[in-house]
Structures are given as C-alpha cells and as structure tokens.
Amino acid sequence: MNITREQVDALNAVVTVAVTKEDYKQKVDKVLQDYRKNASIPGFRKGAVPMSLIEKQYGKAVLLEEVNKILQGSLNDYLVAEKLDILGNPLPKVTEDFNWDADDFSFEFELGLAPEFSVDLGAKNKVVKYNITADETMLTEQVERIQKQFGKLISKEKSEEGDDIRGRFTNEEKGIDAEATITSDIFKTKTTGKKFLGKKVGDVVTVSTKGLFDDDHKLMDYLKVGHDDVHGLDVEVNFTIEEINTSELAELNQELFDKLFGEGVVTSEAQLKEKIKEDAEQQFASQADQKFLNDVTESLIENTKFDLPNEFLVKWLQTAGESPLTQEEAEAEFKKSESGLRYQLIEGKVIAENGLQITFDDLKAYTAEVIKKQMAQFGQLNPTDEDVEGIVARVLSNKDEVKRLSEQVMSEKMLNLFKEKVAVKAKDVTYQEFIKEMYGE
C-alpha cells in the first residue's frame, strides 16, 4: 500500500491511497473460506460448496467491505502520523469509470485543512469589563420590598397611590394573557399611573404598550412578552383588576433581621443594606462575567483573521447530516455555522497555547460547589462532606452530566484567562445602566 498527498493550497489537499492485491487478498480469502464452511446451498453438502460458487455469489461484496476497512484504517493512521489538522472528514472523490474487477485500486480523498493563525489576547479591542454596583436607590427599594413582603396585607375596595393592584393584562390579537401585580408608580408617565387610581375590583383599565415603561424590557416581566417582541410593540392591552391591597410595612427590628439571615447575623438597617449589597453584587458579578466572556468571544472572532476551506466545507456539509443537502442548503448552513467554527478553532488554539486542561479533581471540586449552592437554595446550608461526595459520585457517573460540567469548567478557565490577559477597559455601572449597555440602549 502507498499513500501520497498533493497539497492543492494551504487549506486543501488530496490524499491518494493505492491498494494492491497483496493488501487485501489474504483477508478476502479468509472471509470467503468462512462463508464456504457455513454456506447452505441446495445440491451441496454443508462445507462442500465449490469455492468458485462462493466467489461468484459473495466475492464482490466481500472485496468491497475488506478494501473499505483497509482504506479507513490506513487513512486514519496516515492523518495521525502526519499530524494533519483537518476540518470535517475526508471526502472521497467519485470516479465514474472505477473498475472493481482490477487487481489494484487507487482512491482519492479531498481534505480541508485547518488554517494557521495566531491569537493575540493582549491586542487592543473595544471590550469593556463591567463592575455592577448596587447603588443606594436599589438598596432602599430592596429594603422597602422586604418590609412590604413581611408586612401585614390589608385588602381595600378602592385603589390609591402605593397600593398593590393584582390583575391580568390581556390582548387577544397578540396572545397576551398575563397575571401581574402592579403599583401606579411603575409606569413611565404619571398620566398612565393615574388611570389605575380610584378603581375597584372588576374595573378594566386600557393602556398602550408603547412607552408604557421606562424600559421596554419590563414588558417581558409584566406582560410575559418575548424578548424579540418587546421593541416597538404598539398595541392596547386591558388590565382587569382582581384584587387591591395595601401593606402595613414590617418594622425593621431584630425579629425581622433574624428571620431573614439567622440569629444575630444582622443587627441594624445599615448592616441589612450591606448584606443586600453583598448578595446582589455577587449575583451581578456572574452576569457581568457572562457578558465579558461573550464580548471577548465576539472580539476574538472579529479580530482574529484567517481563511477557511469554504468550498470544501460546503461540499462536506452536503453529506455530513442524516439527510443530504443541496448545495444552496449547505451554503446557507455554512453561513449560519461559520462564526461557531471560527471560535472553535480560536478556542482550541487558546487552550493549547495556554495549557488549559481539566483534571478529574477540577471536575469534582466544581461539581461539589454547584451541589452546595443548590442545597443552600433549599435551606441545607451546612451539608456534610460525606453527603456532598456521595451526590458528586452519582452525578459524575452520568456521561452527559460529565460532558456538561466539563464544558462549564473549561468556560470558567477561559474566563479567568481572559480576565488575566485580555486588554479591556473597566467600567463601574449600576444594574440599570448595565441592562442598557447589555441591550444596546
């Protein structure tokens, strides 16, 4: 057997595999001998069927199967030995006049090669790393929300400013049917808020969604409208009032503090705000990290320049799936997946050049932290090491979970690497400012 490679260009090559009779004859003969031993053909005793008949009936199929095995094995070994970094899979070149009756065969395979490029994490870019702070306005609102939540609820007949008005937003045309609890001051204009004052249970208030809130994304919370539909939504919705309540705010005393955080953890309003600030900013940090990771990813895709074997990849996509695609369908699919492919190559380069690896200890430690956080949400604040280790063992016995958690661990490693090496501009923002930055508004 002989394997040669013709380099068409930097991103494309053709590998030729020459298979001779000596490469396959012994294997084919053995398979046919086994067939002969077990063949049951009328007129012949088992094991006494003439080999010429076996060859006539099974020879071509066995030849094709054995030559294909040789091809696959030898081609894979060649790619590994030559350390060829290919995209997709080798594509066999179709030869219409191929002769299976010959003794020797020659097969050609097209290869799409991964490009050579470098990734400069320290290059100048437009990425901003946000530090989200809980400002005094937010802290005051959160304290009032807590007082309201633990306060005494008083039912009312007629709505006044500051009351909680529970009801349902509806619009049949847009399929809006969402239960919500509102107050008159949540709307963008005081004129809209006044429409809800002096109303009784059963009354219907009609408002327009255009400019209803200071941030259109609040339509997602109150009207359960999808993110893609909030921008420019301009319809009228009815709000049917079902209940009106006012709250007698809970007193900020030690009993309330202990109920919220445990005995003696918080002893004053100042400490309460500090605790709220700490918890909120911890949650904000994960959101900021996710945006930072996404922004760095987009920046790397945009600024790391390299060519791809586009023509080869389109051709490969035509046959790669369960159902074959037309060239037009494959071109559309390539266009959709090109950015993802580019980042896969960039990510692989970053991982290799920075020696990022996931050890089993990394995976165990990360899984344990995830489990502890989940247990804390259900009130189990101090689980034993034995309990956590038992759950970790069960989780990591599931291959799908191992794959999912491994991706999260690597994402965390990439995030830490980017924080260390990517040149970014730091910016302190409030949560509301961050939301506007995130959605480009």
Short mmCIF file of C-alpha atoms in Angstrom, two decimals, residues 145-152 248-268 272 275 279 379 381:
data_model
loop_
_atom_site.label_atom_id
_atom_site.label_comp_id
_atom_site.label_asym_id
_atom_site.label_seq_id
_atom_site.Cartn_x
_atom_site.Cartn_y
_atom_site.Cartn_z
CA ARG A 145 -39.65 45.39 49.27
CA ILE A 146 -38.62 43.28 52.27
CA GLN A 147 -40.74 45.41 54.61
CA LYS A 148 -43.67 45.00 52.26
CA GLN A 149 -43.12 41.26 51.87
CA PHE A 150 -43.09 40.67 55.64
CA GLY A 151 -45.63 43.34 56.43
CA LYS A 152 -49.35 42.97 57.03
CA GLU A 248 -48.51 47.87 56.60
CA LEU A 249 -44.74 47.82 56.37
CA ALA A 250 -42.90 45.46 58.69
CA GLU A 251 -40.78 47.17 61.31
CA LEU A 252 -37.03 46.98 60.78
CA ASN A 253 -36.25 45.24 64.06
CA GLN A 254 -34.16 42.33 65.32
CA GLU A 255 -37.02 39.88 64.88
CA LEU A 256 -37.16 40.64 61.14
CA PHE A 257 -33.36 40.58 60.78
CA ASP A 258 -33.16 37.16 62.48
CA LYS A 259 -35.97 35.83 60.29
CA LEU A 260 -34.08 36.90 57.16
CA PHE A 261 -30.49 35.95 57.96
CA GLY A 262 -30.40 33.91 61.17
CA GLU A 263 -29.98 34.94 64.76
CA GLY A 264 -27.57 37.83 65.34
CA VAL A 265 -26.12 37.93 61.79
CA VAL A 266 -27.62 41.38 61.09
CA THR A 267 -28.40 43.85 63.87
CA SER A 268 -29.14 47.17 62.11
CA LEU A 272 -29.13 44.91 56.35
CA LYS A 275 -25.92 42.31 53.35
CA ASP A 279 -25.66 39.33 47.90
CA GLY A 379 -32.12 25.55 53.16
CA LEU A 381 -26.58 25.43 54.49
#
